Amino acid sequence: MFIQPYQLEELRFAWCYRVYYRWQTHRARPQPALRGLDQKTLDSMLQPYDIHILEACSSETDVKVLISLLPSETVAACAGKMKGRVSKWLGERRDLRQPSNQKRLSRGYFACTTGKSTAEAVNRYLDQQSEHHGYAARVRPPMFVRQYPITVEDEQRLSANRAMSVLQYHVVLSTWKRKGVFARAAAESMANAWRRIQGRYQMAIEKVSFVPDHVHVAVRAHPSQSPAEIAVALMNSSQDLMWSSFSDSVIRAGVERLWQASAYIGTYGNLESAKISAYVRRWKQGEGL
């Protein structure tokens, strides 16, 4: 039986995708014009890319930015677009005594995801799905929760040249018309299948939390991988698994495809986005780093 795979273009997303960046000028050489780069200026540069600047501040050598992205955007591509536009902007304001071909910005950057919740809060929320959905009182609740420690191999897979990043996503997928499909055996097999494709999609599954009609996934990713692409990969690999190994479950549930053509994508980190916003504002006001 042929089951239509999911395509990125057909999916609808609810999302909150926020990233904090910090980067410097080339070899930390002062660029006096960089002081004039504020939130409004940078936001206007990046509007054509649907990249929204929530907070921004700069000195002659450093830039700190809090950004909101579309789910299909990658952290690496955003950094390239942002630094490319800023470099051009600086070139238009350069001292005429400076050579026009001089490198202005460093090639590297630091990036981390942030959101309304911290990593600790997301981890706790995934643990509480049984209570949240009323399954905790059952003798054998239809749940599967598993945490996977990040290994040295994972860290190597997630690392990028000339960038330091910690990118954490919370992905939620719901079954077709919220039909109950997953028993524990299927959920565990699905989590294992996702871990087998981690290398191909430059990601690392940190935690899964299944109930019969949806799943929460905490996942880390390489900066060249978008969360939307990760969601599509999770949907297609799990759909293939269910029809090949657990076809009785999907037939009994009466689903046409395994998942709704939609997903929630949220970002999180060790600090909430409100705290990072406050940090950027304090730095801009000269109140300390």
Short mmCIF file of C-alpha atoms in Angstrom, two decimals:
data_model
loop_
_atom_site.label_atom_id
_atom_site.label_comp_id
_atom_site.label_asym_id
_atom_site.label_seq_id
_atom_site.Cartn_x
_atom_site.Cartn_y
_atom_site.Cartn_z
CA MET A 1 0.00 0.00 0.00
CA PHE A 2 1.41 3.41 -0.99
CA ILE A 3 1.15 6.09 1.67
CA GLN A 4 1.79 9.64 0.51
CA PRO A 5 4.94 11.04 2.15
CA TYR A 6 4.79 14.46 3.75
CA GLN A 7 6.24 17.45 1.91
CA LEU A 8 7.43 20.62 3.59
CA GLU A 9 5.24 22.77 1.34
CA GLU A 10 2.00 21.14 2.53
CA LEU A 11 2.60 21.50 6.26
CA ARG A 12 1.06 24.19 8.45
CA PHE A 13 3.09 25.26 11.45
CA ALA A 14 2.40 26.91 14.75
CA TRP A 15 5.75 28.12 16.02
CA CYS A 16 7.87 30.24 18.28
CA TYR A 17 11.40 30.11 16.85
CA ARG A 18 13.80 32.49 18.56
CA VAL A 19 17.57 32.57 18.36
CA TYR A 20 20.16 34.68 20.14
CA TYR A 21 23.29 35.50 18.11
CA ARG A 22 26.55 37.14 19.00
CA TRP A 23 29.33 37.89 16.54
CA GLN A 24 32.31 40.20 16.10
CA THR A 25 34.18 42.21 13.54
CA HIS A 26 37.10 40.61 11.69
CA ARG A 27 39.89 40.03 14.23
CA ALA A 28 37.94 42.31 16.62
CA ARG A 29 39.04 45.37 14.65
CA PRO A 30 36.92 48.41 15.52
CA GLN A 31 34.30 49.45 12.98
CA PRO A 32 33.06 52.84 14.26
CA ALA A 33 29.96 52.78 12.05
CA LEU A 34 28.82 49.56 13.71
CA ARG A 35 27.73 51.53 16.77
CA GLY A 36 24.87 52.89 14.69
CA LEU A 37 23.40 49.45 14.03
CA ASP A 38 20.22 49.34 16.11
CA GLN A 39 17.13 47.12 16.14
CA LYS A 40 15.16 49.25 13.67
CA THR A 41 18.01 49.47 11.16
CA LEU A 42 18.83 45.77 11.23
CA ASP A 43 15.15 44.78 11.09
CA SER A 44 14.63 46.84 7.93
CA MET A 45 17.63 45.12 6.30
CA LEU A 46 16.26 41.65 6.98
CA GLN A 47 12.53 42.13 6.34
CA PRO A 48 12.85 40.80 2.75
CA TYR A 49 13.89 37.45 4.27
CA ASP A 50 11.03 37.32 6.83
CA ILE A 51 13.63 37.59 9.58
CA HIS A 52 12.44 39.75 12.47
CA ILE A 53 14.79 41.46 14.92
CA LEU A 54 13.35 41.50 18.43
CA GLU A 55 16.36 43.05 20.16
CA ALA A 56 19.70 44.31 18.87
CA CYS A 57 22.67 46.24 20.16
CA SER A 58 26.21 46.77 18.98
CA SER A 59 29.58 48.28 19.79
CA GLU A 60 32.48 48.96 17.44
CA THR A 61 33.46 45.27 17.62
CA ASP A 62 30.43 43.25 18.79
CA VAL A 63 26.82 42.63 17.81
CA LYS A 64 24.18 40.92 19.94
CA VAL A 65 20.80 40.07 18.42
CA LEU A 66 17.59 38.26 19.39
CA ILE A 67 15.78 37.09 16.27
CA SER A 68 12.45 35.48 15.33
CA LEU A 69 12.60 33.07 12.37
CA LEU A 70 10.27 31.04 10.19
CA PRO A 71 10.37 27.25 10.80
CA SER A 72 11.94 26.65 7.39
CA GLU A 73 14.90 28.96 8.10
CA THR A 74 18.22 27.60 9.32
CA VAL A 75 20.37 29.28 11.92
CA ALA A 76 23.38 29.14 9.60
CA ALA A 77 21.55 30.69 6.64
CA CYS A 78 20.16 33.44 8.86
CA ALA A 79 23.65 34.25 10.12
CA GLY A 80 24.90 34.47 6.53
CA LYS A 81 22.07 36.76 5.42
CA MET A 82 22.42 38.99 8.47
CA LYS A 83 26.19 39.36 8.31
CA GLY A 84 26.12 39.83 4.54
CA ARG A 85 23.69 42.74 4.80
CA VAL A 86 25.57 44.29 7.72
CA SER A 87 28.89 44.01 5.88
CA LYS A 88 27.39 45.81 2.88
CA TRP A 89 25.89 48.45 5.18
CA LEU A 90 29.29 49.01 6.80
CA GLY A 91 30.93 49.25 3.38
CA GLU A 92 28.59 52.09 2.45
CA ARG A 93 29.73 53.94 5.60
CA ARG A 94 33.43 53.13 5.55
CA ASP A 95 36.17 55.68 6.00
CA LEU A 96 37.48 56.40 2.49
CA ARG A 97 41.00 55.80 3.78
CA GLN A 98 40.11 52.16 4.41
CA PRO A 99 40.53 49.67 1.53
CA SER A 100 37.16 48.72 0.02
CA ASN A 101 37.99 45.00 -0.01
CA GLN A 102 38.91 44.82 3.68
CA LYS A 103 37.14 42.09 5.64
CA ARG A 104 34.73 43.68 8.08
CA LEU A 105 33.10 40.84 10.00
CA SER A 106 34.35 37.59 11.48
CA ARG A 107 33.32 34.36 9.80
CA GLY A 108 32.21 32.76 13.05
CA TYR A 109 29.30 33.36 15.40
CA PHE A 110 27.66 32.07 18.55
CA ALA A 111 23.99 31.07 18.46
CA CYS A 112 21.58 29.54 20.95
CA THR A 113 17.85 29.01 20.90
CA THR A 114 15.59 30.52 23.51
CA GLY A 115 11.87 30.68 24.19
CA LYS A 116 9.18 31.18 26.79
CA SER A 117 10.32 28.02 28.59
CA THR A 118 13.73 26.86 29.74
CA ALA A 119 15.21 23.45 28.98
CA GLU A 120 14.37 22.37 32.52
CA ALA A 121 10.71 23.39 32.11
CA VAL A 122 10.38 21.56 28.76
CA ASN A 123 11.92 18.42 30.23
CA ARG A 124 9.50 18.54 33.17
CA TYR A 125 6.53 19.16 30.84
CA LEU A 126 7.34 16.08 28.77
CA ASP A 127 7.52 14.01 31.96
CA GLN A 128 4.04 15.19 32.98
CA GLN A 129 2.13 14.15 29.86
CA SER A 130 0.59 11.13 31.60
CA GLU A 131 -0.94 13.31 34.31
CA HIS A 132 -1.81 16.08 31.88
CA HIS A 133 -3.91 13.76 29.70
CA GLY A 134 -5.47 11.71 32.49
CA TYR A 135 -3.55 8.47 32.03
CA ALA A 136 -1.61 8.43 35.29
CA ALA A 137 -4.28 6.51 37.25
CA ARG A 138 -4.32 3.57 34.83
CA VAL A 139 -2.55 0.35 35.78
CA ARG A 140 -0.78 0.35 32.41
CA PRO A 141 -0.92 3.90 31.06
CA PRO A 142 -0.56 4.10 27.24
CA MET A 143 2.59 6.18 27.50
CA PHE A 144 6.17 5.99 26.42
CA VAL A 145 8.70 8.51 27.76
CA ARG A 146 12.42 8.19 27.19
CA GLN A 147 15.38 10.53 27.65
CA TYR A 148 18.60 10.08 25.71
CA PRO A 149 21.84 11.62 26.99
CA ILE A 150 23.81 13.71 24.51
CA THR A 151 27.01 11.79 23.71
CA VAL A 152 30.39 12.91 22.41
CA GLU A 153 29.36 11.52 19.01
CA ASP A 154 26.19 13.64 19.14
CA GLU A 155 28.19 16.77 19.97
CA GLN A 156 30.50 16.16 17.03
CA ARG A 157 27.54 15.70 14.70
CA LEU A 158 25.93 18.94 15.91
CA SER A 159 29.10 21.03 15.66
CA ALA A 160 29.70 23.43 12.78
CA ASN A 161 32.91 24.93 11.46
CA ARG A 162 33.49 28.48 12.70
CA ALA A 163 30.34 28.51 14.83
CA MET A 164 29.38 27.63 18.36
CA SER A 165 25.73 26.74 18.78
CA VAL A 166 23.26 25.11 21.13
CA LEU A 167 19.99 24.71 19.22
CA GLN A 168 17.10 22.99 21.00
CA TYR A 169 13.65 22.44 19.50
CA HIS A 170 10.36 21.18 20.92
CA VAL A 171 8.35 19.47 18.17
CA VAL A 172 4.76 18.28 18.63
CA LEU A 173 3.09 15.98 16.08
CA SER A 174 -0.56 14.88 16.24
CA THR A 175 -2.07 11.82 14.58
CA TRP A 176 -4.62 12.05 11.79
CA LYS A 177 -7.79 13.57 13.31
CA ARG A 178 -6.26 12.88 16.75
CA LYS A 179 -7.00 9.16 16.50
CA GLY A 180 -5.40 6.94 19.12
CA VAL A 181 -2.69 4.99 17.29
CA PHE A 182 0.31 4.44 19.54
CA ALA A 183 0.81 1.66 22.03
CA ARG A 184 4.06 1.41 23.94
CA ALA A 185 5.75 -1.05 21.54
CA ALA A 186 5.05 1.13 18.50
CA ALA A 187 6.17 4.28 20.30
CA GLU A 188 9.45 2.72 21.41
CA SER A 189 10.14 1.40 17.90
CA MET A 190 9.42 4.84 16.48
CA ALA A 191 11.84 6.53 18.87
CA ASN A 192 14.52 4.02 17.88
CA ALA A 193 13.82 4.65 14.19
CA TRP A 194 14.24 8.38 14.72
CA ARG A 195 17.56 7.82 16.43
CA ARG A 196 18.74 5.78 13.45
CA ILE A 197 18.30 8.77 11.12
CA GLN A 198 20.01 11.29 13.40
CA GLY A 199 23.19 11.32 11.32
CA ARG A 200 21.37 11.90 8.05
CA TYR A 201 19.51 14.92 9.41
CA GLN A 202 22.25 16.30 11.70
CA MET A 203 20.15 16.10 14.82
CA ALA A 204 20.10 14.41 18.22
CA ILE A 205 16.92 13.26 19.93
CA GLU A 206 17.04 14.33 23.58
CA LYS A 207 13.63 13.12 24.76
CA VAL A 208 10.35 11.69 23.49
CA SER A 209 6.97 11.62 25.21
CA PHE A 210 4.18 9.64 23.51
CA VAL A 211 0.49 9.42 24.25
CA PRO A 212 -1.87 7.53 21.89
CA ASP A 213 -2.70 10.49 19.64
CA HIS A 214 0.39 12.72 19.69
CA VAL A 215 4.06 12.94 20.55
CA HIS A 216 6.39 15.56 21.99
CA VAL A 217 10.00 15.45 20.82
CA ALA A 218 12.90 17.42 22.29
CA VAL A 219 15.67 17.55 19.71
CA ARG A 220 18.97 19.34 19.18
CA ALA A 221 20.17 20.25 15.70
CA HIS A 222 23.10 21.43 13.61
CA PRO A 223 22.81 25.09 12.51
CA SER A 224 22.43 24.08 8.85
CA GLN A 225 19.27 22.08 9.62
CA SER A 226 15.89 23.81 9.90
CA PRO A 227 13.32 22.62 12.46
CA ALA A 228 10.73 22.32 9.70
CA GLU A 229 12.95 19.85 7.82
CA ILE A 230 13.43 17.87 11.01
CA ALA A 231 9.66 17.70 11.53
CA VAL A 232 9.17 16.36 7.99
CA ALA A 233 11.88 13.73 8.52
CA LEU A 234 10.28 12.58 11.78
CA MET A 235 6.85 12.37 10.17
CA ASN A 236 7.94 10.37 7.13
CA SER A 237 10.23 7.89 8.89
CA SER A 238 7.58 7.14 11.53
CA GLN A 239 4.81 6.79 8.96
CA ASP A 240 6.90 4.26 7.01
CA LEU A 241 7.59 2.32 10.21
CA MET A 242 3.95 2.20 11.32
CA TRP A 243 2.70 0.88 7.98
CA SER A 244 5.49 -1.66 7.64
CA SER A 245 5.61 -2.97 11.23
CA PHE A 246 2.40 -1.89 12.97
CA SER A 247 -0.15 -1.85 10.16
CA ASP A 248 -2.82 -3.42 12.37
CA SER A 249 -2.68 -0.40 14.68
CA VAL A 250 -3.09 2.19 11.94
CA ILE A 251 -5.82 0.21 10.15
CA ARG A 252 -7.72 -0.25 13.40
CA ALA A 253 -7.43 3.47 14.14
CA GLY A 254 -8.84 4.31 10.71
CA VAL A 255 -6.24 6.90 9.72
CA GLU A 256 -5.59 7.83 6.09
CA ARG A 257 -2.10 9.06 6.92
CA LEU A 258 -0.31 8.79 10.21
CA TRP A 259 -0.06 12.50 11.03
CA GLN A 260 -2.03 15.67 10.60
CA ALA A 261 -0.33 17.84 7.98
CA SER A 262 0.77 20.26 10.68
CA ALA A 263 3.20 20.58 13.55
CA TYR A 264 4.13 22.79 16.47
CA ILE A 265 7.74 23.95 16.68
CA GLY A 266 9.07 25.81 19.67
CA THR A 267 12.56 26.75 20.76
CA TYR A 268 13.99 26.69 24.25
CA GLY A 269 17.31 26.95 26.02
CA ASN A 270 18.90 27.51 29.37
CA LEU A 271 17.53 31.05 29.54
CA GLU A 272 14.03 32.30 28.70
CA SER A 273 13.80 34.78 25.81
CA ALA A 274 12.61 37.52 28.21
CA LYS A 275 15.85 37.22 30.17
CA ILE A 276 17.94 37.35 27.01
CA SER A 277 16.01 40.44 25.87
CA ALA A 278 16.75 42.10 29.19
CA TYR A 279 20.43 41.14 28.88
CA VAL A 280 20.70 42.70 25.41
CA ARG A 281 19.00 45.90 26.60
CA ARG A 282 21.31 46.18 29.63
CA TRP A 283 24.37 45.67 27.42
CA LYS A 284 23.12 48.39 25.06
CA GLN A 285 22.69 50.78 27.99
CA GLY A 286 26.22 50.05 29.21
CA GLU A 287 25.11 48.35 32.42
CA GLY A 288 27.50 45.43 32.10
CA LEU A 289 27.89 42.29 30.02
#
